[in-house]
Amino acid sequence: MKYSLVNNLKVEPFPGGKGICLCCRQPTVSKCGIKVIHHWAHKSLVHCDNWWENETEWHRKWKSHFPQECQEIVLFDSLTGEKHIADVKTKSGIVIEFQNSPMSHSELKSRESFYKKNSLDCKWKEIL
Ligand SMILES: [Zn+2]
């Protein structure tokens, strides 16, 4: 993840950083090595967002075209408890996911369905 909560602010990783996951509220630690893009990781292995994939520079560059407050937006279905982190949600409510690896058609439909509901159904909540 590019962001974690530190002192209740969305913050990018920094050396020695400790934060809270935007999605599951579990502790995170910053990873600022030289091999992998700087990111936040859960301190312990938790099942947070099963759609989340490790990010590349490609993902980061695309996300960075949008304001910080539109990046990594947690969307929550209060009926099922399902939560996912959208790469971008624009101020007008459009959800954008940047995908650069293969995905099955059923997986694509599942994601489209989740995000489409979010934009249409007021029972869905946006966290942060
Ligand atoms: Zn999490």
Coordinates of N, CA and C and ligand atoms in Angstrom, one line a residue:
M1 N 0.8 -1.2 0.0 CA 0.0 0.0 0.0 C 0.9 1.2 0.0
K2 N 0.4 2.3 -0.7 CA 1.1 3.5 -0.7 C 0.9 4.3 0.6
Y3 N -0.3 4.1 1.2 CA -0.7 4.9 2.3 C -1.0 4.0 3.5
S4 N -0.7 4.6 4.7 CA -1.2 4.1 6.0 C -1.5 5.2 6.8
L5 N -2.3 5.0 7.9 CA -2.6 6.0 8.8 C -1.5 6.2 9.8
V6 N -1.0 7.4 9.9 CA -0.1 7.8 11.0 C -0.6 9.1 11.6
N7 N -0.8 9.0 12.9 CA -1.5 10.1 13.6 C -2.7 10.6 12.8
N8 N -3.5 9.6 12.4 CA -4.8 9.9 11.7 C -4.6 10.6 10.4
L9 N -3.5 10.6 9.8 CA -3.3 11.1 8.4 C -2.8 10.1 7.5
K10 N -3.2 10.2 6.2 CA -2.7 9.3 5.2 C -1.3 9.6 4.8
V11 N -0.4 8.7 5.1 CA 1.0 9.0 5.0 C 1.7 8.0 4.1
E12 N 2.7 8.4 3.3 CA 3.5 7.5 2.5 C 4.5 6.9 3.4
P13 N 5.1 5.7 3.0 CA 6.1 5.1 3.8 C 7.3 5.9 4.0
F14 N 7.9 5.8 5.2 CA 9.1 6.4 5.5 C 9.9 5.5 6.4
P15 N 11.3 5.6 6.4 CA 12.1 4.6 7.1 C 11.7 4.5 8.6
G16 N 11.4 3.3 9.1 CA 11.0 3.1 10.5 C 9.6 3.4 10.8
G17 N 8.8 3.7 9.7 CA 7.4 4.1 10.0 C 6.5 3.0 10.5
K18 N 5.6 3.4 11.4 CA 4.6 2.5 11.9 C 3.3 3.2 11.7
G19 N 2.3 2.4 11.2 CA 1.0 3.0 11.0 C -0.1 2.0 11.2
I20 N -1.3 2.4 10.7 CA -2.5 1.6 10.8 C -3.1 1.4 9.4
C21 N -3.5 0.2 9.1 CA -4.0 0.0 7.7 C -5.3 0.7 7.5
L22 N -5.4 1.4 6.4 CA -6.7 2.1 6.1 C -7.9 1.2 6.0
C23 N -7.6 0.0 5.6 CA -8.7 -0.9 5.4 C -9.2 -1.7 6.6
C24 N -8.2 -2.4 7.3 CA -8.6 -3.3 8.4 C -8.2 -2.8 9.7
R25 N -7.5 -1.7 9.8 CA -7.1 -1.0 11.0 C -6.1 -1.8 11.8
Q26 N -5.4 -2.7 11.2 CA -4.4 -3.4 11.9 C -3.0 -2.7 11.7
P27 N -2.1 -3.0 12.6 CA -0.8 -2.3 12.5 C 0.0 -2.6 11.2
T28 N 0.6 -1.5 10.7 CA 1.4 -1.7 9.5 C 2.9 -1.2 9.8
V29 N 3.8 -1.6 9.0 CA 5.2 -1.1 9.1 C 5.6 -0.7 7.7
S30 N 6.4 0.3 7.7 CA 6.9 0.8 6.4 C 8.0 -0.1 5.9
K31 N 8.1 -0.3 4.6 CA 9.1 -1.1 3.9 C 9.8 -0.2 2.9
C32 N 11.0 0.2 3.3 CA 11.7 1.2 2.5 C 13.1 0.7 2.0
G33 N 13.1 -0.5 1.5 CA 14.3 -1.1 1.0 C 14.6 -0.6 -0.4
I34 N 15.6 -1.2 -1.0 CA 16.1 -0.8 -2.3 C 15.5 -1.7 -3.5
K35 N 15.1 -2.9 -3.1 CA 14.6 -3.8 -4.2 C 13.2 -3.6 -4.6
V36 N 12.3 -3.3 -3.6 CA 10.9 -3.3 -3.9 C 10.4 -1.8 -3.6
I37 N 9.4 -1.4 -4.4 CA 8.9 0.0 -4.2 C 8.5 0.2 -2.8
H38 N 8.8 1.4 -2.2 CA 8.5 1.7 -0.8 C 7.0 1.5 -0.6
H39 N 6.6 0.8 0.5 CA 5.2 0.5 0.7 C 5.0 0.2 2.2
W40 N 3.7 0.1 2.5 CA 3.3 -0.3 3.9 C 2.9 -1.8 3.8
A41 N 3.3 -2.5 4.8 CA 2.9 -3.9 4.9 C 2.3 -4.1 6.3
H42 N 1.3 -5.1 6.4 CA 0.8 -5.4 7.7 C 1.9 -6.0 8.5
K43 N 1.8 -5.6 9.8 CA 2.8 -6.1 10.8 C 2.8 -7.6 10.9
S44 N 1.6 -8.1 10.9 CA 1.4 -9.6 11.0 C 0.5 -10.0 9.8
L45 N 0.6 -11.2 9.4 CA -0.2 -11.7 8.2 C -1.7 -11.6 8.6
V46 N -2.4 -10.8 7.9 CA -3.8 -10.7 8.1 C -4.5 -10.7 6.8
H47 N -5.7 -11.2 6.8 CA -6.5 -11.2 5.6 C -7.2 -9.9 5.5
C48 N -6.7 -9.0 4.7 CA -7.2 -7.6 4.7 C -8.1 -7.5 3.4
D49 N -7.5 -7.1 2.3 CA -8.2 -7.0 1.1 C -7.6 -8.1 0.1
N50 N -8.4 -9.1 -0.1 CA -7.9 -10.2 -0.9 C -7.8 -9.9 -2.4
W51 N -8.2 -8.6 -2.8 CA -8.0 -8.2 -4.2 C -6.7 -7.4 -4.3
W52 N -6.1 -7.1 -3.2 CA -4.9 -6.3 -3.2 C -3.7 -7.0 -3.8
E53 N -3.0 -6.4 -4.7 CA -1.7 -7.0 -5.2 C -0.6 -6.1 -5.0
N54 N 0.6 -6.7 -4.9 CA 1.8 -5.9 -4.7 C 1.9 -4.8 -5.9
E55 N 2.3 -3.7 -5.5 CA 2.3 -2.6 -6.5 C 3.7 -2.5 -7.2
T56 N 3.6 -1.9 -8.3 CA 4.8 -1.6 -9.1 C 4.9 -0.1 -9.3
E57 N 6.0 0.3 -9.9 CA 6.2 1.7 -10.2 C 5.1 2.1 -11.2
W58 N 4.7 1.2 -12.0 CA 3.6 1.5 -13.0 C 2.3 1.9 -12.3
H59 N 2.0 1.1 -11.3 CA 0.8 1.5 -10.5 C 0.9 2.8 -9.8
R60 N 2.0 3.0 -9.2 CA 2.2 4.3 -8.4 C 2.2 5.5 -9.3
K61 N 2.7 5.4 -10.5 CA 2.7 6.5 -11.4 C 1.3 6.8 -11.8
W62 N 0.5 5.8 -12.1 CA -0.9 6.1 -12.5 C -1.7 6.7 -11.4
K63 N -1.5 6.1 -10.2 CA -2.2 6.7 -9.0 C -1.9 8.1 -8.8
S64 N -0.6 8.4 -9.0 CA -0.1 9.7 -8.7 C -0.6 10.8 -9.6
H65 N -1.3 10.5 -10.6 CA -2.0 11.5 -11.4 C -3.2 12.1 -10.8
F66 N -3.6 11.5 -9.6 CA -4.8 11.9 -8.9 C -4.4 12.5 -7.6
P67 N -5.2 13.4 -7.1 CA -4.9 13.9 -5.7 C -4.8 12.9 -4.7
Q68 N -4.1 13.1 -3.7 CA -3.9 12.1 -2.6 C -5.2 11.7 -2.0
E69 N -6.1 12.6 -1.8 CA -7.4 12.3 -1.2 C -8.3 11.3 -2.0
C70 N -7.9 11.2 -3.3 CA -8.6 10.3 -4.2 C -7.9 8.9 -4.3
Q71 N -6.8 8.7 -3.7 CA -6.0 7.5 -3.9 C -6.3 6.6 -2.7
E72 N -6.3 5.2 -3.0 CA -6.4 4.2 -2.0 C -7.6 4.5 -1.1
I73 N -8.8 4.4 -1.7 CA -10.0 4.7 -0.9 C -10.7 3.4 -0.6
V74 N -10.9 3.2 0.7 CA -11.5 2.0 1.2 C -13.0 2.1 1.1
L75 N -13.6 1.1 0.4 CA -15.0 1.0 0.2 C -15.5 -0.2 0.9
F76 N -16.7 0.0 1.5 CA -17.2 -1.0 2.5 C -18.7 -1.3 2.2
D77 N -19.0 -2.5 2.1 CA -20.4 -2.9 2.0 C -20.9 -3.3 3.4
S78 N -21.8 -2.4 3.9 CA -22.2 -2.7 5.3 C -23.1 -3.9 5.4
L79 N -23.7 -4.4 4.3 CA -24.5 -5.6 4.3 C -23.7 -6.9 4.4
T80 N -22.6 -6.9 3.7 CA -21.8 -8.2 3.7 C -20.5 -8.0 4.5
G81 N -20.1 -6.8 4.8 CA -18.8 -6.6 5.5 C -17.7 -6.6 4.5
E82 N -17.9 -6.8 3.2 CA -16.8 -6.8 2.3 C -16.2 -5.5 2.1
K83 N -14.9 -5.4 2.1 CA -14.1 -4.2 2.0 C -13.0 -4.3 1.0
H84 N -12.8 -3.3 0.2 CA -11.7 -3.3 -0.8 C -11.2 -1.9 -0.9
I85 N -9.9 -1.9 -1.2 CA -9.2 -0.6 -1.4 C -9.2 -0.3 -2.9
A86 N -9.9 0.8 -3.3 CA -9.9 1.2 -4.7 C -8.6 2.0 -4.9
D87 N -8.0 1.8 -6.1 CA -6.8 2.6 -6.4 C -7.1 4.0 -6.4
V88 N -8.2 4.4 -7.0 CA -8.6 5.8 -7.1 C -10.1 5.8 -7.0
K89 N -10.6 6.8 -6.3 CA -12.1 7.2 -6.4 C -12.1 8.7 -6.6
T90 N -12.6 9.1 -7.8 CA -12.6 10.5 -8.1 C -13.6 11.2 -7.2
K91 N -13.5 12.5 -7.2 CA -14.5 13.3 -6.4 C -15.9 13.2 -7.0
S92 N -16.0 12.8 -8.2 CA -17.3 12.6 -8.8 C -17.8 11.2 -8.6
G93 N -17.0 10.3 -7.9 CA -17.5 9.0 -7.6 C -17.1 7.9 -8.5
I94 N -16.2 8.2 -9.5 CA -15.8 7.1 -10.4 C -14.6 6.4 -9.8
V95 N -14.8 5.0 -9.7 CA -13.7 4.2 -9.2 C -12.8 3.7 -10.3
I96 N -11.5 3.8 -10.1 CA -10.5 3.4 -11.1 C -9.6 2.4 -10.5
E97 N -9.4 1.3 -11.1 CA -8.5 0.3 -10.7 C -7.5 0.1 -11.8
F98 N -6.2 0.2 -11.5 CA -5.1 0.0 -12.5 C -4.7 -1.5 -12.5
Q99 N -4.9 -2.2 -13.6 CA -4.6 -3.6 -13.6 C -3.6 -3.9 -14.7
N100 N -2.4 -4.4 -14.3 CA -1.4 -4.7 -15.3 C -1.0 -6.1 -15.3
S101 N -1.8 -7.0 -14.8 CA -1.6 -8.4 -14.8 C -2.9 -9.2 -15.2
P102 N -2.7 -10.4 -15.7 CA -3.9 -11.1 -16.1 C -5.0 -11.3 -15.0
M103 N -6.2 -11.3 -15.4 CA -7.3 -11.5 -14.5 C -8.4 -12.2 -15.2
S104 N -9.0 -13.2 -14.5 CA -10.1 -13.9 -15.2 C -11.3 -13.0 -15.4
H105 N -12.2 -13.4 -16.3 CA -13.4 -12.6 -16.6 C -14.3 -12.6 -15.4
S106 N -14.4 -13.7 -14.7 CA -15.3 -13.7 -13.5 C -14.7 -12.8 -12.4
E107 N -13.4 -12.8 -12.3 CA -12.8 -11.8 -11.3 C -13.1 -10.4 -11.7
L108 N -13.0 -10.1 -12.9 CA -13.2 -8.8 -13.4 C -14.7 -8.4 -13.1
K109 N -15.6 -9.3 -13.4 CA -17.0 -9.0 -13.2 C -17.3 -8.8 -11.7
S110 N -16.7 -9.6 -10.9 CA -16.8 -9.5 -9.4 C -16.4 -8.1 -9.0
R111 N -15.3 -7.6 -9.4 CA -14.8 -6.3 -9.0 C -15.7 -5.2 -9.6
E112 N -16.1 -5.3 -10.8 CA -17.0 -4.3 -11.4 C -18.3 -4.2 -10.6
S113 N -18.8 -5.4 -10.3 CA -20.1 -5.4 -9.5 C -19.9 -4.7 -8.2
F114 N -18.8 -5.0 -7.5 CA -18.6 -4.4 -6.2 C -18.5 -2.9 -6.3
Y115 N -17.7 -2.4 -7.2 CA -17.5 -1.0 -7.3 C -18.7 -0.3 -7.9
K116 N -19.5 -1.0 -8.8 CA -20.7 -0.4 -9.4 C -21.7 -0.2 -8.3
K117 N -21.9 -1.2 -7.4 CA -22.8 -1.0 -6.3 C -22.4 0.2 -5.4
N118 N -21.1 0.3 -5.2 CA -20.7 1.4 -4.4 C -21.1 2.7 -4.9
S119 N -21.0 2.9 -6.2 CA -21.3 4.2 -6.7 C -22.9 4.4 -6.8
L120 N -23.7 3.4 -6.7 CA -25.1 3.6 -6.8 C -25.9 3.4 -5.5
D121 N -25.3 2.7 -4.6 CA -26.1 2.3 -3.4 C -25.6 3.1 -2.2
C122 N -26.4 3.9 -1.6 CA -26.0 4.7 -0.4 C -25.7 3.9 0.8
K123 N -26.0 2.6 0.8 CA -25.7 1.7 2.0 C -24.2 1.5 2.1
W124 N -23.5 1.7 1.0 CA -22.1 1.5 0.9 C -21.4 2.7 1.5
K125 N -20.4 2.4 2.3 CA -19.8 3.5 3.0 C -18.4 3.7 2.5
E126 N -17.9 4.9 2.6 CA -16.6 5.1 2.3 C -15.8 5.4 3.6
I127 N -14.8 4.8 3.8 CA -14.0 5.0 5.0 C -12.8 5.8 4.7
L128 N -12.7 6.9 5.3 CA -11.6 7.9 5.1 C -11.8 8.5 3.7
Ligands
ZN1 ZN -5.3 -4.2 6.3

